[in-house]
PDB file of C-alpha atoms in Angstrom:
ATOM      1  CA  MET A   1     -40.089 -16.242   3.690  1.00  0.00           C
ATOM      2  CA  SER A   2     -41.533 -14.279   0.766  1.00  0.00           C
ATOM      3  CA  ASP A   3     -39.671 -13.743  -2.477  1.00  0.00           C
ATOM      4  CA  ARG A   4     -39.383 -10.081  -1.549  1.00  0.00           C
ATOM      5  CA  PHE A   5     -36.970 -10.891   1.266  1.00  0.00           C
ATOM      6  CA  LYS A   6     -35.312 -14.095   0.120  1.00  0.00           C
ATOM      7  CA  PHE A   7     -31.566 -14.388   0.697  1.00  0.00           C
ATOM      8  CA  ASP A   8     -29.491 -16.470  -1.684  1.00  0.00           C
ATOM      9  CA  ARG A   9     -26.336 -16.224  -3.772  1.00  0.00           C
ATOM     10  CA  MET A  10     -28.074 -13.916  -6.260  1.00  0.00           C
ATOM     11  CA  GLU A  11     -28.949 -11.506  -3.459  1.00  0.00           C
ATOM     12  CA  LEU A  12     -25.368 -11.629  -2.176  1.00  0.00           C
ATOM     13  CA  ALA A  13     -23.927 -10.934  -5.627  1.00  0.00           C
ATOM     14  CA  GLY A  14     -26.397  -8.116  -6.167  1.00  0.00           C
ATOM     15  CA  SER A  15     -25.524  -6.526  -2.841  1.00  0.00           C
ATOM     16  CA  LEU A  16     -21.862  -6.372  -3.876  1.00  0.00           C
ATOM     17  CA  GLY A  17     -22.870  -4.758  -7.151  1.00  0.00           C
ATOM     18  CA  ASP A  18     -24.360  -1.777  -5.326  1.00  0.00           C
ATOM     19  CA  LEU A  19     -20.948  -0.954  -3.865  1.00  0.00           C
ATOM     20  CA  GLY A  20     -19.374   0.063  -7.181  1.00  0.00           C
ATOM     21  CA  ALA A  21     -19.422   3.797  -6.523  1.00  0.00           C
ATOM     22  CA  LEU A  22     -20.460   3.917  -2.876  1.00  0.00           C
ATOM     23  CA  LEU A  23     -17.687   1.905  -1.222  1.00  0.00           C
ATOM     24  CA  PRO A  24     -14.660   3.587  -2.894  1.00  0.00           C
ATOM     25  CA  ILE A  25     -16.069   7.012  -2.034  1.00  0.00           C
ATOM     26  CA  ALA A  26     -16.813   5.948   1.549  1.00  0.00           C
ATOM     27  CA  ILE A  27     -13.330   4.477   2.066  1.00  0.00           C
ATOM     28  CA  ALA A  28     -11.665   7.551   0.590  1.00  0.00           C
ATOM     29  CA  MET A  29     -13.704   9.858   2.833  1.00  0.00           C
ATOM     30  CA  VAL A  30     -12.643   7.858   5.892  1.00  0.00           C
ATOM     31  CA  LEU A  31      -8.952   7.780   4.951  1.00  0.00           C
ATOM     32  CA  PHE A  32      -8.485  11.219   3.432  1.00  0.00           C
ATOM     33  CA  ASN A  33     -11.279  13.403   4.839  1.00  0.00           C
ATOM     34  CA  GLY A  34     -11.243  12.043   8.382  1.00  0.00           C
ATOM     35  CA  LEU A  35     -14.844  10.838   8.669  1.00  0.00           C
ATOM     36  CA  SER A  36     -15.673   8.441  11.499  1.00  0.00           C
ATOM     37  CA  PRO A  37     -15.915   4.928  10.014  1.00  0.00           C
ATOM     38  CA  VAL A  38     -18.367   3.829  12.718  1.00  0.00           C
ATOM     39  CA  GLY A  39     -20.773   6.705  12.142  1.00  0.00           C
ATOM     40  CA  LEU A  40     -20.488   6.458   8.369  1.00  0.00           C
ATOM     41  CA  PHE A  41     -20.962   2.716   7.935  1.00  0.00           C
ATOM     42  CA  LEU A  42     -23.559   2.322  10.681  1.00  0.00           C
ATOM     43  CA  SER A  43     -25.728   5.094   9.213  1.00  0.00           C
ATOM     44  CA  ILE A  44     -25.345   3.680   5.702  1.00  0.00           C
ATOM     45  CA  GLY A  45     -26.220   0.194   6.946  1.00  0.00           C
ATOM     46  CA  LEU A  46     -29.334   1.333   8.791  1.00  0.00           C
ATOM     47  CA  PHE A  47     -30.437   3.376   5.776  1.00  0.00           C
ATOM     48  CA  TYR A  48     -30.125   0.395   3.440  1.00  0.00           C
ATOM     49  CA  ILE A  49     -31.941  -1.958   5.821  1.00  0.00           C
ATOM     50  CA  LEU A  50     -34.835   0.441   6.433  1.00  0.00           C
ATOM     51  CA  SER A  51     -35.075   1.418   2.758  1.00  0.00           C
ATOM     52  CA  GLY A  52     -35.022  -2.185   1.568  1.00  0.00           C
ATOM     53  CA  SER A  53     -37.568  -3.270   4.160  1.00  0.00           C
ATOM     54  CA  TYR A  54     -39.989  -0.440   3.395  1.00  0.00           C
ATOM     55  CA  PHE A  55     -39.663   0.098  -0.361  1.00  0.00           C
ATOM     56  CA  GLY A  56     -38.504  -3.383  -1.362  1.00  0.00           C
ATOM     57  CA  MET A  57     -36.214  -2.099  -4.104  1.00  0.00           C
ATOM     58  CA  THR A  58     -32.746  -0.705  -4.700  1.00  0.00           C
ATOM     59  CA  VAL A  59     -32.045   2.970  -4.069  1.00  0.00           C
ATOM     60  CA  PRO A  60     -32.739   4.828  -7.334  1.00  0.00           C
ATOM     61  CA  VAL A  61     -30.911   7.991  -6.270  1.00  0.00           C
ATOM     62  CA  GLN A  62     -27.948   8.510  -3.959  1.00  0.00           C
ATOM     63  CA  PRO A  63     -27.706  12.321  -3.571  1.00  0.00           C
ATOM     64  CA  MET A  64     -24.824  12.139  -1.130  1.00  0.00           C
ATOM     65  CA  LYS A  65     -22.662  10.477  -3.782  1.00  0.00           C
ATOM     66  CA  VAL A  66     -22.071  13.843  -5.454  1.00  0.00           C
ATOM     67  CA  ILE A  67     -21.196  15.453  -2.119  1.00  0.00           C
ATOM     68  CA  GLY A  68     -18.795  12.618  -1.372  1.00  0.00           C
ATOM     69  CA  ALA A  69     -17.107  12.838  -4.757  1.00  0.00           C
ATOM     70  CA  TYR A  70     -16.695  16.598  -4.475  1.00  0.00           C
ATOM     71  CA  ALA A  71     -15.425  16.278  -0.896  1.00  0.00           C
ATOM     72  CA  ILE A  72     -12.675  13.901  -1.989  1.00  0.00           C
ATOM     73  CA  ALA A  73     -11.722  15.966  -5.024  1.00  0.00           C
ATOM     74  CA  THR A  74     -11.456  19.200  -3.026  1.00  0.00           C
ATOM     75  CA  ALA A  75     -10.063  17.713   0.227  1.00  0.00           C
ATOM     76  CA  MET A  76     -12.936  18.966   2.395  1.00  0.00           C
ATOM     77  CA  THR A  77     -12.690  18.543   6.154  1.00  0.00           C
ATOM     78  CA  ALA A  78     -14.932  16.185   8.119  1.00  0.00           C
ATOM     79  CA  GLU A  79     -16.753  19.167   9.635  1.00  0.00           C
ATOM     80  CA  GLN A  80     -17.518  20.594   6.189  1.00  0.00           C
ATOM     81  CA  ILE A  81     -18.813  17.226   4.987  1.00  0.00           C
ATOM     82  CA  LEU A  82     -21.034  16.791   8.039  1.00  0.00           C
ATOM     83  CA  ALA A  83     -22.429  20.304   7.573  1.00  0.00           C
ATOM     84  CA  SER A  84     -23.098  19.602   3.900  1.00  0.00           C
ATOM     85  CA  GLY A  85     -24.857  16.346   4.700  1.00  0.00           C
ATOM     86  CA  PHE A  86     -26.969  17.973   7.411  1.00  0.00           C
ATOM     87  CA  LEU A  87     -27.989  20.880   5.181  1.00  0.00           C
ATOM     88  CA  MET A  88     -28.796  18.478   2.343  1.00  0.00           C
ATOM     89  CA  GLY A  89     -30.968  16.400   4.663  1.00  0.00           C
ATOM     90  CA  VAL A  90     -32.861  19.467   5.906  1.00  0.00           C
ATOM     91  CA  PHE A  91     -33.264  20.716   2.344  1.00  0.00           C
ATOM     92  CA  LEU A  92     -34.626  17.392   1.073  1.00  0.00           C
ATOM     93  CA  LEU A  93     -36.996  17.164   4.041  1.00  0.00           C
ATOM     94  CA  ILE A  94     -38.372  20.653   3.385  1.00  0.00           C
ATOM     95  CA  VAL A  95     -38.817  20.275  -0.371  1.00  0.00           C
ATOM     96  CA  GLY A  96     -40.326  16.831   0.126  1.00  0.00           C
ATOM     97  CA  MET A  97     -42.886  18.000   2.658  1.00  0.00           C
ATOM     98  CA  THR A  98     -43.802  21.249   0.887  1.00  0.00           C
ATOM     99  CA  GLY A  99     -43.789  19.966  -2.678  1.00  0.00           C
ATOM    100  CA  THR A 100     -41.394  22.697  -3.820  1.00  0.00           C
ATOM    101  CA  ILE A 101     -39.275  20.050  -5.513  1.00  0.00           C
ATOM    102  CA  ASP A 102     -41.508  20.466  -8.569  1.00  0.00           C
ATOM    103  CA  VAL A 103     -40.748  24.205  -8.669  1.00  0.00           C
ATOM    104  CA  ILE A 104     -37.018  23.536  -8.393  1.00  0.00           C
ATOM    105  CA  ARG A 105     -37.235  20.888 -11.096  1.00  0.00           C
ATOM    106  CA  LYS A 106     -38.940  23.303 -13.486  1.00  0.00           C
ATOM    107  CA  PHE A 107     -36.490  26.119 -12.739  1.00  0.00           C
ATOM    108  CA  THR A 108     -33.339  23.979 -12.985  1.00  0.00           C
ATOM    109  CA  PRO A 109     -32.688  22.753 -16.541  1.00  0.00           C
ATOM    110  CA  LYS A 110     -31.625  19.150 -16.956  1.00  0.00           C
ATOM    111  CA  SER A 111     -28.489  20.325 -18.735  1.00  0.00           C
ATOM    112  CA  VAL A 112     -27.351  22.068 -15.539  1.00  0.00           C
ATOM    113  CA  VAL A 113     -27.944  18.945 -13.457  1.00  0.00           C
ATOM    114  CA  ARG A 114     -26.021  16.847 -15.955  1.00  0.00           C
ATOM    115  CA  GLY A 115     -23.256  19.440 -16.043  1.00  0.00           C
ATOM    116  CA  VAL A 116     -22.843  19.211 -12.272  1.00  0.00           C
ATOM    117  CA  GLN A 117     -22.728  15.409 -12.476  1.00  0.00           C
ATOM    118  CA  LEU A 118     -20.228  15.557 -15.338  1.00  0.00           C
ATOM    119  CA  SER A 119     -18.014  18.000 -13.445  1.00  0.00           C
ATOM    120  CA  THR A 120     -18.112  16.005 -10.227  1.00  0.00           C
ATOM    121  CA  GLY A 121     -17.295  12.813 -12.098  1.00  0.00           C
ATOM    122  CA  ALA A 122     -14.379  14.505 -13.841  1.00  0.00           C
ATOM    123  CA  LEU A 123     -13.021  15.743 -10.503  1.00  0.00           C
ATOM    124  CA  LEU A 124     -13.291  12.235  -9.093  1.00  0.00           C
ATOM    125  CA  ILE A 125     -11.525  10.741 -12.115  1.00  0.00           C
ATOM    126  CA  SER A 126      -8.767  13.328 -11.745  1.00  0.00           C
ATOM    127  CA  GLY A 127      -8.398  12.440  -8.078  1.00  0.00           C
ATOM    128  CA  GLY A 128      -8.246   8.737  -8.914  1.00  0.00           C
ATOM    129  CA  VAL A 129      -5.494   9.312 -11.461  1.00  0.00           C
ATOM    130  CA  LYS A 130      -3.504  11.258  -8.872  1.00  0.00           C
ATOM    131  CA  PHE A 131      -3.787   8.354  -6.427  1.00  0.00           C
ATOM    132  CA  ILE A 132      -2.479   5.981  -9.093  1.00  0.00           C
ATOM    133  CA  MET A 133       0.418   8.291  -9.969  1.00  0.00           C
ATOM    134  CA  GLY A 134       1.193   9.005  -6.318  1.00  0.00           C
ATOM    135  CA  THR A 135       0.731  12.767  -6.670  1.00  0.00           C
ATOM    136  CA  SER A 136      -2.358  13.318  -4.493  1.00  0.00           C
ATOM    137  CA  LYS A 137      -2.239  15.742  -1.551  1.00  0.00           C
ATOM    138  CA  TYR A 138      -2.593  12.858   0.887  1.00  0.00           C
ATOM    139  CA  GLN A 139       0.357  10.947  -0.568  1.00  0.00           C
ATOM    140  CA  ALA A 140       2.423  14.128  -0.740  1.00  0.00           C
ATOM    141  CA  LEU A 141       1.798  14.839   2.952  1.00  0.00           C
ATOM    142  CA  GLN A 142       2.735  11.248   3.824  1.00  0.00           C
ATOM    143  CA  ALA A 143       5.815  11.503   1.574  1.00  0.00           C
ATOM    144  CA  ALA A 144       5.059   8.063   0.148  1.00  0.00           C
ATOM    145  CA  VAL A 145       3.142   6.627  -2.792  1.00  0.00           C
ATOM    146  CA  GLU A 146       1.840   3.824  -0.547  1.00  0.00           C
ATOM    147  CA  PRO A 147       1.830   5.333   2.968  1.00  0.00           C
ATOM    148  CA  HIS A 148       0.433   2.255   4.718  1.00  0.00           C
ATOM    149  CA  LEU A 149       0.923  -0.791   2.517  1.00  0.00           C
ATOM    150  CA  THR A 150       4.360  -2.317   3.084  1.00  0.00           C
ATOM    151  CA  ILE A 151       3.335  -5.982   2.971  1.00  0.00           C
ATOM    152  CA  GLN A 152       5.373  -8.198   0.654  1.00  0.00           C
ATOM    153  CA  ALA A 153       3.941 -11.497   1.891  1.00  0.00           C
ATOM    154  CA  LEU A 154       1.197 -12.560   4.269  1.00  0.00           C
ATOM    155  CA  ALA A 155       1.651 -15.832   6.185  1.00  0.00           C
ATOM    156  CA  GLY A 156       3.654 -17.298   3.337  1.00  0.00           C
ATOM    157  CA  ILE A 157       1.215 -16.087   0.673  1.00  0.00           C
ATOM    158  CA  PRO A 158       2.952 -14.180  -2.158  1.00  0.00           C
ATOM    159  CA  ILE A 159       1.866 -10.566  -2.621  1.00  0.00           C
ATOM    160  CA  SER A 160       0.762 -11.393  -6.191  1.00  0.00           C
ATOM    161  CA  VAL A 161      -1.948 -13.691  -4.818  1.00  0.00           C
ATOM    162  CA  ILE A 162      -3.129 -10.989  -2.421  1.00  0.00           C
ATOM    163  CA  ILE A 163      -3.329  -8.476  -5.269  1.00  0.00           C
ATOM    164  CA  GLY A 164      -5.301 -10.994  -7.327  1.00  0.00           C
ATOM    165  CA  ILE A 165      -7.872 -11.359  -4.550  1.00  0.00           C
ATOM    166  CA  ILE A 166      -8.155  -7.584  -4.232  1.00  0.00           C
ATOM    167  CA  GLY A 167      -8.662  -7.358  -7.991  1.00  0.00           C
ATOM    168  CA  ALA A 168     -11.437  -9.947  -7.853  1.00  0.00           C
ATOM    169  CA  ILE A 169     -13.171  -7.977  -5.113  1.00  0.00           C
ATOM    170  CA  ALA A 170     -12.868  -4.816  -7.194  1.00  0.00           C
ATOM    171  CA  THR A 171     -14.488  -6.607 -10.127  1.00  0.00           C
ATOM    172  CA  LEU A 172     -17.413  -7.721  -7.962  1.00  0.00           C
ATOM    173  CA  LEU A 173     -17.904  -4.155  -6.778  1.00  0.00           C
ATOM    174  CA  LEU A 174     -18.511  -3.032 -10.351  1.00  0.00           C
ATOM    175  CA  LEU A 175     -21.324  -5.504 -11.054  1.00  0.00           C
ATOM    176  CA  ASP A 176     -24.712  -4.123 -12.081  1.00  0.00           C
ATOM    177  CA  ASN A 177     -27.028  -4.533  -9.081  1.00  0.00           C
ATOM    178  CA  ARG A 178     -30.132  -3.770 -11.165  1.00  0.00           C
ATOM    179  CA  LYS A 179     -30.097  -7.349 -12.458  1.00  0.00           C
ATOM    180  CA  PHE A 180     -30.828  -8.737  -8.994  1.00  0.00           C
ATOM    181  CA  PRO A 181     -33.901  -8.718  -6.687  1.00  0.00           C
ATOM    182  CA  ALA A 182     -34.519  -6.071  -4.044  1.00  0.00           C
ATOM    183  CA  GLY A 183     -33.559  -8.171  -1.029  1.00  0.00           C
ATOM    184  CA  LEU A 184     -29.953  -7.136  -1.614  1.00  0.00           C
ATOM    185  CA  MET A 185     -30.726  -3.893   0.244  1.00  0.00           C
ATOM    186  CA  VAL A 186     -31.029  -5.761   3.534  1.00  0.00           C
ATOM    187  CA  VAL A 187     -27.889  -7.789   2.772  1.00  0.00           C
ATOM    188  CA  ILE A 188     -25.713  -4.775   2.043  1.00  0.00           C
ATOM    189  CA  GLY A 189     -27.214  -2.889   4.982  1.00  0.00           C
ATOM    190  CA  GLY A 190     -26.367  -5.732   7.322  1.00  0.00           C
ATOM    191  CA  LEU A 191     -22.844  -5.825   5.886  1.00  0.00           C
ATOM    192  CA  PHE A 192     -22.215  -2.143   6.574  1.00  0.00           C
ATOM    193  CA  ALA A 193     -23.816  -2.200  10.026  1.00  0.00           C
ATOM    194  CA  GLY A 194     -21.902  -5.368  10.916  1.00  0.00           C
ATOM    195  CA  LEU A 195     -18.581  -3.808   9.917  1.00  0.00           C
ATOM    196  CA  ALA A 196     -19.295  -0.761  12.066  1.00  0.00           C
ATOM    197  CA  ILE A 197     -20.351  -2.782  15.112  1.00  0.00           C
ATOM    198  CA  LEU A 198     -17.727  -5.543  14.955  1.00  0.00           C
ATOM    199  CA  PHE A 199     -14.649  -3.558  13.940  1.00  0.00           C
ATOM    200  CA  GLY A 200     -15.419  -0.021  15.112  1.00  0.00           C
ATOM    201  CA  ASN A 201     -12.725   2.530  14.356  1.00  0.00           C
ATOM    202  CA  SER A 202     -10.183  -0.261  13.839  1.00  0.00           C
ATOM    203  CA  ILE A 203     -11.684  -0.845  10.389  1.00  0.00           C
ATOM    204  CA  VAL A 204      -9.373   1.944   9.240  1.00  0.00           C
ATOM    205  CA  GLN A 205      -6.512  -0.531   9.635  1.00  0.00           C
ATOM    206  CA  VAL A 206      -8.265  -2.807   7.145  1.00  0.00           C
ATOM    207  CA  PHE A 207      -8.705   0.055   4.689  1.00  0.00           C
ATOM    208  CA  ASN A 208      -5.004   0.830   4.988  1.00  0.00           C
ATOM    209  CA  LEU A 209      -4.315  -2.543   3.344  1.00  0.00           C
ATOM    210  CA  ILE A 210      -5.924  -1.305   0.123  1.00  0.00           C
ATOM    211  CA  PRO A 211      -3.227   0.010  -2.246  1.00  0.00           C
ATOM    212  CA  MET A 212      -3.662   3.651  -3.239  1.00  0.00           C
ATOM    213  CA  SER A 213      -3.502   2.625  -6.886  1.00  0.00           C
ATOM    214  CA  ILE A 214      -6.392   0.163  -6.466  1.00  0.00           C
ATOM    215  CA  LEU A 215      -8.463   2.783  -4.678  1.00  0.00           C
ATOM    216  CA  GLY A 216      -7.606   5.214  -7.455  1.00  0.00           C
ATOM    217  CA  VAL A 217      -8.915   2.807 -10.091  1.00  0.00           C
ATOM    218  CA  LEU A 218     -12.164   2.351  -8.166  1.00  0.00           C
ATOM    219  CA  LEU A 219     -12.551   6.122  -7.869  1.00  0.00           C
ATOM    220  CA  ILE A 220     -12.022   6.464 -11.617  1.00  0.00           C
ATOM    221  CA  PHE A 221     -14.817   3.989 -12.290  1.00  0.00           C
ATOM    222  CA  ALA A 222     -17.060   5.751  -9.769  1.00  0.00           C
ATOM    223  CA  GLY A 223     -16.370   9.066 -11.472  1.00  0.00           C
ATOM    224  CA  ALA A 224     -16.991   7.583 -14.900  1.00  0.00           C
ATOM    225  CA  GLN A 225     -20.384   6.323 -13.721  1.00  0.00           C
ATOM    226  CA  LEU A 226     -21.291   9.877 -12.726  1.00  0.00           C
ATOM    227  CA  THR A 227     -20.198  11.333 -16.060  1.00  0.00           C
ATOM    228  CA  LEU A 228     -22.321   8.823 -17.985  1.00  0.00           C
ATOM    229  CA  ALA A 229     -25.407  10.594 -16.643  1.00  0.00           C
ATOM    230  CA  MET A 230     -25.081  13.148 -19.447  1.00  0.00           C
ATOM    231  CA  MET A 231     -25.655  10.465 -22.079  1.00  0.00           C
ATOM    232  CA  ASP A 232     -29.333  11.438 -22.240  1.00  0.00           C
ATOM    233  CA  LEU A 233     -28.490  14.933 -23.520  1.00  0.00           C
ATOM    234  CA  ASP A 234     -28.980  15.107 -27.277  1.00  0.00           C
ATOM    235  CA  ARG A 235     -29.478  18.804 -28.031  1.00  0.00           C
ATOM    236  CA  ARG A 236     -26.563  21.069 -28.917  1.00  0.00           C
ATOM    237  CA  LYS A 237     -27.654  23.694 -26.372  1.00  0.00           C
ATOM    238  CA  ASP A 238     -27.775  21.187 -23.537  1.00  0.00           C
ATOM    239  CA  LEU A 239     -24.361  19.769 -24.368  1.00  0.00           C
ATOM    240  CA  PHE A 240     -22.955  23.302 -24.492  1.00  0.00           C
ATOM    241  CA  VAL A 241     -24.248  24.090 -20.997  1.00  0.00           C
ATOM    242  CA  ALA A 242     -22.917  20.827 -19.549  1.00  0.00           C
ATOM    243  CA  THR A 243     -19.445  21.290 -21.025  1.00  0.00           C
ATOM    244  CA  LEU A 244     -19.429  24.952 -19.947  1.00  0.00           C
ATOM    245  CA  ILE A 245     -20.061  23.922 -16.347  1.00  0.00           C
ATOM    246  CA  LEU A 246     -17.293  21.329 -16.638  1.00  0.00           C
ATOM    247  CA  GLY A 247     -14.770  23.861 -17.933  1.00  0.00           C
ATOM    248  CA  ILE A 248     -15.557  26.486 -15.299  1.00  0.00           C
ATOM    249  CA  THR A 249     -15.515  23.878 -12.525  1.00  0.00           C
ATOM    250  CA  LEU A 250     -12.087  22.592 -13.520  1.00  0.00           C
ATOM    251  CA  ALA A 251     -10.743  26.152 -13.750  1.00  0.00           C
ATOM    252  CA  SER A 252     -12.475  27.495 -10.628  1.00  0.00           C
ATOM    253  CA  ASN A 253     -15.007  25.563  -8.532  1.00  0.00           C
ATOM    254  CA  LEU A 254     -18.339  23.791  -8.834  1.00  0.00           C
ATOM    255  CA  ALA A 255     -20.367  26.677  -7.380  1.00  0.00           C
ATOM    256  CA  ALA A 256     -19.091  29.053 -10.063  1.00  0.00           C
ATOM    257  CA  GLY A 257     -19.789  26.451 -12.736  1.00  0.00           C
ATOM    258  CA  PHE A 258     -23.329  25.907 -11.469  1.00  0.00           C
ATOM    259  CA  ILE A 259     -24.156  29.626 -11.393  1.00  0.00           C
ATOM    260  CA  ALA A 260     -22.728  30.210 -14.858  1.00  0.00           C
ATOM    261  CA  GLY A 261     -24.552  27.168 -16.177  1.00  0.00           C
ATOM    262  CA  MET A 262     -27.880  28.350 -14.774  1.00  0.00           C
ATOM    263  CA  VAL A 263     -27.466  31.795 -16.341  1.00  0.00           C
ATOM    264  CA  VAL A 264     -26.434  30.484 -19.755  1.00  0.00           C
ATOM    265  CA  ALA A 265     -29.098  27.753 -19.763  1.00  0.00           C
ATOM    266  CA  HIS A 266     -31.880  30.270 -19.157  1.00  0.00           C
ATOM    267  CA  MET A 267     -30.434  32.677 -21.715  1.00  0.00           C
ATOM    268  CA  LEU A 268     -30.530  29.870 -24.257  1.00  0.00           C
ATOM    269  CA  ARG A 269     -34.066  28.977 -23.199  1.00  0.00           C
ATOM    270  CA  TRP A 270     -35.221  32.579 -23.685  1.00  0.00           C
ATOM    271  CA  ASP A 271     -33.346  32.894 -27.011  1.00  0.00           C
ATOM    272  CA  LYS A 272     -31.075  35.598 -25.598  1.00  0.00           C
ATOM    273  CA  LEU A 273     -28.096  33.549 -26.709  1.00  0.00           C
ATOM    274  CA  SER A 274     -27.433  31.097 -29.512  1.00  0.00           C
ATOM    275  CA  VAL A 275     -24.784  28.420 -29.963  1.00  0.00           C
TER     276      VAL A 275
END
């Protein structure tokens, strides 16, 4: 077998590293937004396998991550998420085939893109904190901080040991997958597809064993990873636009923040406004 598709402990570790932001968002969307775990994990698994087999490298961009983060933060329904994903897929197909992505890239300032990422990350961090504190909408509706987890011991194993194992898994999920070869794509794809096929909808029962506080911490890290995207902004004008979008998003919604950011960014570009 060629080095491109070798499978060893490095590939396994690297495949876990790619779950840092993806898995917490996916679990939260299954538990709180009502997405089908079979459809979600099977489609993710097939995408990773096909992408890894064809391109031979990790996925450089995960556009649905922003949709997922915003869906969790705003408690979108499964139908709304599916519609968003479908429209995004059609949009990417059209701009990819027609080459209009270059026009969109020129018209949309980088500061606006970073502002959207910053805002989405902040919303995800806020949602994670609420899960830790037990004040999220989901926990309020269930009238419990931990609606599902009531285990104090498992087959004679103290709960502290179980929590330690969960913490170790969480640490593995935050590894940097860029340090490992590209074969991890097939590994992680097989993992997701296998979960969907073997467990089906019953995988929700496994997710229910994850404490809300642990899931909240993972969501905070996922949100923080999104906010770090603005680290490449170094001009005062760009930072102003990004923080403006953040403020409007937190006070209103992301659409309003995006529109305001686009207007202000172009006004700054045309010297109609100074900061």
